[in-house]
Short mmCIF file of C-alpha atoms in Angstrom, two decimals:
data_model
loop_
_atom_site.label_atom_id
_atom_site.label_comp_id
_atom_site.label_asym_id
_atom_site.label_seq_id
_atom_site.Cartn_x
_atom_site.Cartn_y
_atom_site.Cartn_z
CA MET A 13 62.26 243.41 -36.89
CA SER A 14 64.78 245.08 -34.58
CA LYS A 15 64.42 243.83 -30.71
CA ASN A 16 64.58 248.14 -30.71
CA GLU A 17 60.96 248.03 -32.25
CA VAL A 18 58.14 247.20 -31.37
CA ASN A 19 54.56 246.05 -33.63
CA VAL A 20 51.02 248.15 -33.06
CA SER A 21 47.93 247.63 -33.79
CA GLY A 22 46.84 249.57 -37.42
CA ASN A 23 47.38 249.11 -40.98
CA ASN A 24 50.30 250.05 -43.16
CA TYR A 25 50.44 249.81 -46.51
CA ASN A 26 54.33 248.78 -48.19
CA ASN A 27 54.56 247.56 -51.83
CA GLY A 28 50.76 247.69 -52.18
CA VAL A 29 50.81 245.11 -49.35
CA ASN A 30 48.52 245.59 -46.36
CA ASN A 31 49.73 244.62 -42.71
CA ASP A 32 47.81 244.37 -39.61
CA TYR A 33 50.80 246.26 -37.70
CA TYR A 34 53.51 249.17 -37.95
CA THR A 35 56.14 249.84 -36.63
CA ILE A 36 57.45 252.43 -33.16
CA ASP A 37 61.11 252.08 -33.25
CA ILE A 38 62.49 252.97 -29.20
CA LEU A 39 65.91 253.37 -30.45
CA HIS A 40 64.82 255.88 -32.61
CA ILE A 41 62.69 257.30 -30.53
CA ILE A 42 65.21 257.77 -27.73
CA LYS A 43 68.18 259.19 -30.07
CA PHE A 44 65.11 261.55 -31.15
CA ILE A 45 64.65 262.63 -27.35
CA VAL A 46 69.02 263.04 -26.92
CA GLN A 47 69.15 264.66 -29.76
CA ARG A 48 66.96 267.47 -28.81
CA PHE A 49 67.72 267.31 -24.86
CA TRP A 50 68.07 270.89 -24.71
CA VAL A 51 64.74 271.44 -25.59
CA ILE A 52 63.96 269.85 -22.31
CA ILE A 53 65.88 271.83 -20.59
CA VAL A 54 64.71 274.61 -21.94
CA SER A 55 60.76 273.75 -21.17
CA GLY A 56 62.08 272.83 -17.76
CA ILE A 57 62.98 276.45 -16.81
CA LEU A 58 60.51 278.59 -19.02
CA ALA A 59 57.70 276.10 -16.67
CA ALA A 60 60.09 277.16 -13.67
CA ALA A 61 59.82 280.91 -14.70
CA ILE A 62 56.25 280.26 -15.15
CA GLY A 63 55.65 278.73 -11.76
CA PHE A 64 57.49 281.19 -9.92
CA CYS A 65 56.25 284.24 -10.90
CA ILE A 66 52.63 282.69 -10.09
CA SER A 67 53.23 281.70 -7.02
CA ALA A 68 54.87 285.54 -6.33
CA PHE A 69 53.25 287.38 -7.88
CA LEU A 70 49.29 285.72 -8.63
CA ILE A 71 47.89 284.09 -5.79
CA THR A 72 47.26 286.19 -2.73
CA PRO A 73 49.62 284.60 -0.31
CA LYS A 74 48.50 284.12 2.97
CA TYR A 75 49.15 284.37 7.30
CA SER A 76 48.17 281.87 9.78
CA SER A 77 48.19 282.64 13.43
CA SER A 78 46.75 280.73 16.75
CA ILE A 79 45.80 280.84 19.72
CA MET A 80 46.00 277.90 22.58
CA LEU A 81 42.95 277.49 25.11
CA TYR A 82 42.68 274.80 28.35
CA VAL A 83 39.63 273.32 28.11
CA ASN A 84 38.42 272.95 31.35
CA ASN A 85 38.57 269.18 32.82
CA SER A 86 36.11 269.67 36.25
CA SER A 87 32.94 268.16 36.26
CA PHE A 88 30.29 269.57 34.27
CA SER A 89 26.64 269.09 33.20
CA LEU A 90 24.54 269.69 29.16
CA GLY A 91 21.29 269.23 29.92
CA ASN A 92 20.24 266.33 32.33
CA THR A 93 23.53 264.67 31.17
CA SER A 94 27.26 265.26 33.88
CA PHE A 95 30.64 264.46 33.45
CA SER A 96 33.91 264.24 34.69
CA ILE A 97 36.81 264.32 32.46
CA SER A 98 40.08 264.01 34.10
CA SER A 99 43.76 264.48 33.10
CA SER A 100 44.00 260.96 32.84
CA GLU A 101 40.97 260.95 30.01
CA ILE A 102 42.54 261.89 26.98
CA THR A 103 40.18 260.23 24.25
CA ALA A 104 37.17 262.05 26.55
CA ALA A 105 38.99 265.11 26.87
CA GLN A 106 39.46 265.23 22.52
CA SER A 107 36.10 264.81 22.42
CA LEU A 108 35.61 267.71 24.62
CA VAL A 109 38.05 269.77 22.58
CA LYS A 110 35.71 269.13 19.01
CA THR A 111 32.37 269.60 20.61
CA TYR A 112 33.90 273.29 22.18
CA GLY A 113 35.25 273.61 18.18
CA GLU A 114 31.95 273.08 16.86
CA ILE A 115 30.37 275.66 19.41
CA LEU A 116 32.85 278.10 18.07
CA SER A 117 31.86 277.74 14.08
CA ASN A 118 28.20 277.93 15.15
CA ARG A 119 26.65 280.73 13.62
CA THR A 120 26.13 283.06 16.67
CA THR A 121 29.41 282.80 18.09
CA LEU A 122 31.17 283.50 14.81
CA GLU A 123 28.87 286.64 14.97
CA ARG A 124 29.56 287.65 17.59
CA VAL A 125 33.66 287.39 17.21
CA ILE A 126 33.08 289.34 13.61
CA GLU A 127 31.22 292.21 15.40
CA LYS A 128 34.41 292.48 18.03
CA ALA A 129 36.75 292.32 15.19
CA ASP A 130 35.37 294.64 13.38
CA VAL A 131 36.15 292.57 9.82
CA LYS A 132 33.45 292.27 7.12
CA TYR A 133 32.73 289.14 6.83
CA ASP A 134 30.03 287.07 7.06
CA TYR A 135 30.08 284.25 9.08
CA GLU A 136 30.44 281.42 6.90
CA GLU A 137 33.58 282.83 5.01
CA LEU A 138 34.63 283.24 8.66
CA SER A 139 33.98 279.65 9.56
CA GLU A 140 36.18 278.65 6.49
CA MET A 141 38.91 280.79 7.87
CA ILE A 142 38.62 279.11 11.30
CA VAL A 143 40.85 275.69 12.30
CA SER A 144 40.46 274.13 15.96
CA SER A 145 42.35 270.70 16.92
CA PRO A 146 43.31 269.32 20.50
CA SER A 147 46.75 270.18 20.55
CA ASN A 148 49.67 267.13 20.63
CA ASN A 149 46.63 264.99 21.63
CA THR A 150 45.70 267.05 25.20
CA GLU A 151 43.12 269.25 26.78
CA ILE A 152 44.95 272.54 24.92
CA MET A 153 43.00 273.91 22.17
CA ARG A 154 44.80 274.86 19.04
CA VAL A 155 42.53 277.61 16.75
CA THR A 156 43.81 278.86 13.64
CA VAL A 157 42.83 281.71 11.82
CA THR A 158 43.79 281.98 8.36
CA THR A 159 43.37 284.94 6.21
CA SER A 160 44.90 286.63 4.14
CA ASN A 161 46.28 289.77 6.75
CA PRO A 162 48.41 288.92 9.61
CA TYR A 163 47.60 290.97 11.44
CA GLU A 164 43.60 290.90 10.56
CA ALA A 165 44.38 286.93 11.51
CA SER A 166 45.97 287.34 14.92
CA ASN A 167 42.76 290.57 15.61
CA ILE A 168 40.30 287.12 15.00
CA ALA A 169 42.54 284.99 16.52
CA ASN A 170 41.50 287.08 20.00
CA CYS A 171 38.80 288.60 19.48
CA ILE A 172 37.72 284.08 19.54
CA ALA A 173 39.64 283.93 22.75
CA GLU A 174 37.28 286.22 24.37
CA VAL A 175 34.47 285.40 22.95
CA LEU A 176 34.62 281.85 22.76
CA PRO A 177 34.69 281.01 26.35
CA VAL A 178 31.73 283.11 27.19
CA ARG A 179 29.95 281.51 24.51
CA ILE A 180 30.81 277.79 26.53
CA SER A 181 29.55 278.96 29.91
CA GLU A 182 26.47 280.46 28.30
CA ILE A 183 25.81 276.66 26.65
CA VAL A 184 27.71 274.15 29.03
CA ASP A 185 27.03 274.57 32.37
CA GLY A 186 30.14 274.80 34.76
CA ALA A 187 32.70 274.56 32.06
CA SER A 188 35.23 277.44 31.20
CA MET A 189 38.44 277.95 29.21
CA ALA A 190 41.43 279.55 30.22
CA VAL A 191 43.59 281.07 27.40
CA VAL A 192 47.23 279.72 27.49
CA ASP A 193 49.00 281.69 24.98
CA SER A 194 47.43 284.20 22.60
CA ALA A 195 47.95 285.34 18.93
CA ILE A 196 50.61 287.46 17.48
CA PRO A 197 51.30 288.27 13.91
CA GLU A 198 52.80 285.59 11.88
CA LEU A 199 54.22 287.36 9.59
CA GLN A 200 55.78 284.46 7.88
CA LYS A 201 53.32 283.32 4.78
CA ILE A 202 51.98 279.72 4.94
CA SER A 203 51.17 279.52 0.84
CA PRO A 204 51.81 279.69 -1.52
CA SER A 205 55.54 277.99 -1.70
CA ILE A 206 57.49 279.65 -4.11
CA THR A 207 59.62 276.45 -3.91
CA LYS A 208 56.94 274.40 -4.32
CA TYR A 209 55.89 276.00 -7.08
CA THR A 210 58.73 276.62 -9.03
CA ALA A 211 59.79 272.54 -8.29
CA ILE A 212 56.57 271.74 -9.85
CA GLY A 213 56.60 273.76 -13.02
CA LEU A 214 60.39 272.13 -13.64
CA VAL A 215 58.96 268.88 -13.57
CA LEU A 216 56.19 269.48 -15.41
CA GLY A 217 57.91 271.40 -18.08
CA GLY A 218 60.34 268.75 -18.38
CA ILE A 219 56.94 265.79 -18.71
CA LEU A 220 55.31 267.70 -21.06
CA SER A 221 58.42 268.47 -23.51
CA VAL A 222 59.40 264.83 -23.57
CA ILE A 223 55.85 263.75 -24.68
CA ILE A 224 56.14 266.54 -27.59
CA LEU A 225 59.33 265.27 -28.40
CA MET A 226 57.78 261.52 -27.92
CA ILE A 227 55.00 262.35 -30.78
CA PHE A 228 56.94 264.21 -32.62
CA ALA A 229 59.38 261.21 -33.22
CA LEU A 230 56.69 259.21 -33.82
CA LEU A 231 55.30 261.25 -36.61
CA ASP A 232 58.89 261.46 -38.49
CA ASN A 233 58.82 259.65 -41.77
CA THR A 234 62.09 261.06 -42.87
CA ILE A 235 64.60 258.50 -43.68
CA HIS A 236 67.72 258.91 -41.86
CA ASP A 237 70.42 255.77 -42.69
CA GLU A 238 70.18 252.57 -44.48
CA GLU A 239 69.44 250.72 -41.44
CA TYR A 240 66.32 252.09 -41.54
CA ILE A 241 65.76 251.06 -44.93
CA LEU A 242 66.51 247.89 -44.74
CA ASN A 243 63.24 246.92 -41.34
CA THR A 244 61.30 249.35 -43.14
CA TYR A 245 60.92 248.46 -46.54
CA LYS A 246 63.24 245.48 -47.12
CA TYR A 247 64.83 247.12 -49.80
CA PRO A 248 68.80 246.48 -50.92
CA ILE A 249 71.51 249.32 -50.66
CA LEU A 250 72.65 249.92 -53.97
CA ALA A 251 75.21 252.68 -53.22
CA LYS A 252 76.17 255.36 -51.12
CA VAL A 253 76.29 258.68 -51.92
CA PRO A 254 78.79 260.90 -50.47
CA SER A 255 78.94 264.24 -48.44
CA LEU A 256 79.15 267.04 -50.85
CA THR A 257 79.51 269.43 -47.85
CA SER A 258 82.38 268.03 -46.20
CA ALA A 259 85.79 269.32 -46.95
CA SER A 260 88.28 266.16 -47.40
CA GLY A 261 85.09 264.21 -49.02
CA LYS A 262 85.80 261.33 -46.39
CA GLN A 263 83.37 261.44 -44.60
CA TYR A 264 79.53 261.03 -46.08
CA ALA A 265 75.94 261.31 -44.91
CA TYR A 266 72.72 260.54 -45.90
CA TYR A 267 70.34 262.73 -47.83
CA SER A 268 66.90 263.16 -46.05
CA SER A 269 64.09 261.84 -48.40
CA HIS A 270 60.24 260.86 -47.72
CA ARG A 271 58.29 258.05 -48.17
CA ARG A 272 56.64 258.51 -51.30
#
């Protein structure tokens, strides 16, 4: 057995003898794939084209728009508990921003936003479009709205900037928020990424074609040369047949035949 062959558990019948293994010729698989490298290239290009078409024409693009709100750090009370947030207590400020984010995602708050923005969503759908977080670990709260329309996204975000401070002042005594930056329509879509989908299609197409070629190479039982016969059947080579298609008659080729 050559160094390019691997034993794999199975059954192989040679000369009527039952062996407990069969042989995988790694070199044969590599040659098989290299000779058909054009298949990999074409498959990758076709898959990349499919990925491009899906991202460009089939997936609805998404646009986002953001507002920035300053969380007041003055003392306030919530129920019977008093809080005092200073600009140096960043961790407490972040917790406060998270609290305001929970108030934002509340059904009552979102229903007010829907009414003011005049959009046809229920509060659950709108909640999935909104993301709130502290901006760069500060007391600034960033609220981002993502929809399929850039103007609708900015409209909803600006309505949140109007509704949320009022809603918070109703719940938290002494709390207030100030608008740092209002939303504007962002015409640059955030998803899908045509480049990403095209690259993924290219890679997947190439990998899939390589796997298919490997399967065909493993299933190929054609006799290609005398080395294959010696390694597989242990039969001596008695003669070589000259190529009848060669003009000079000096080149030789081996006729393919299948195992019997």
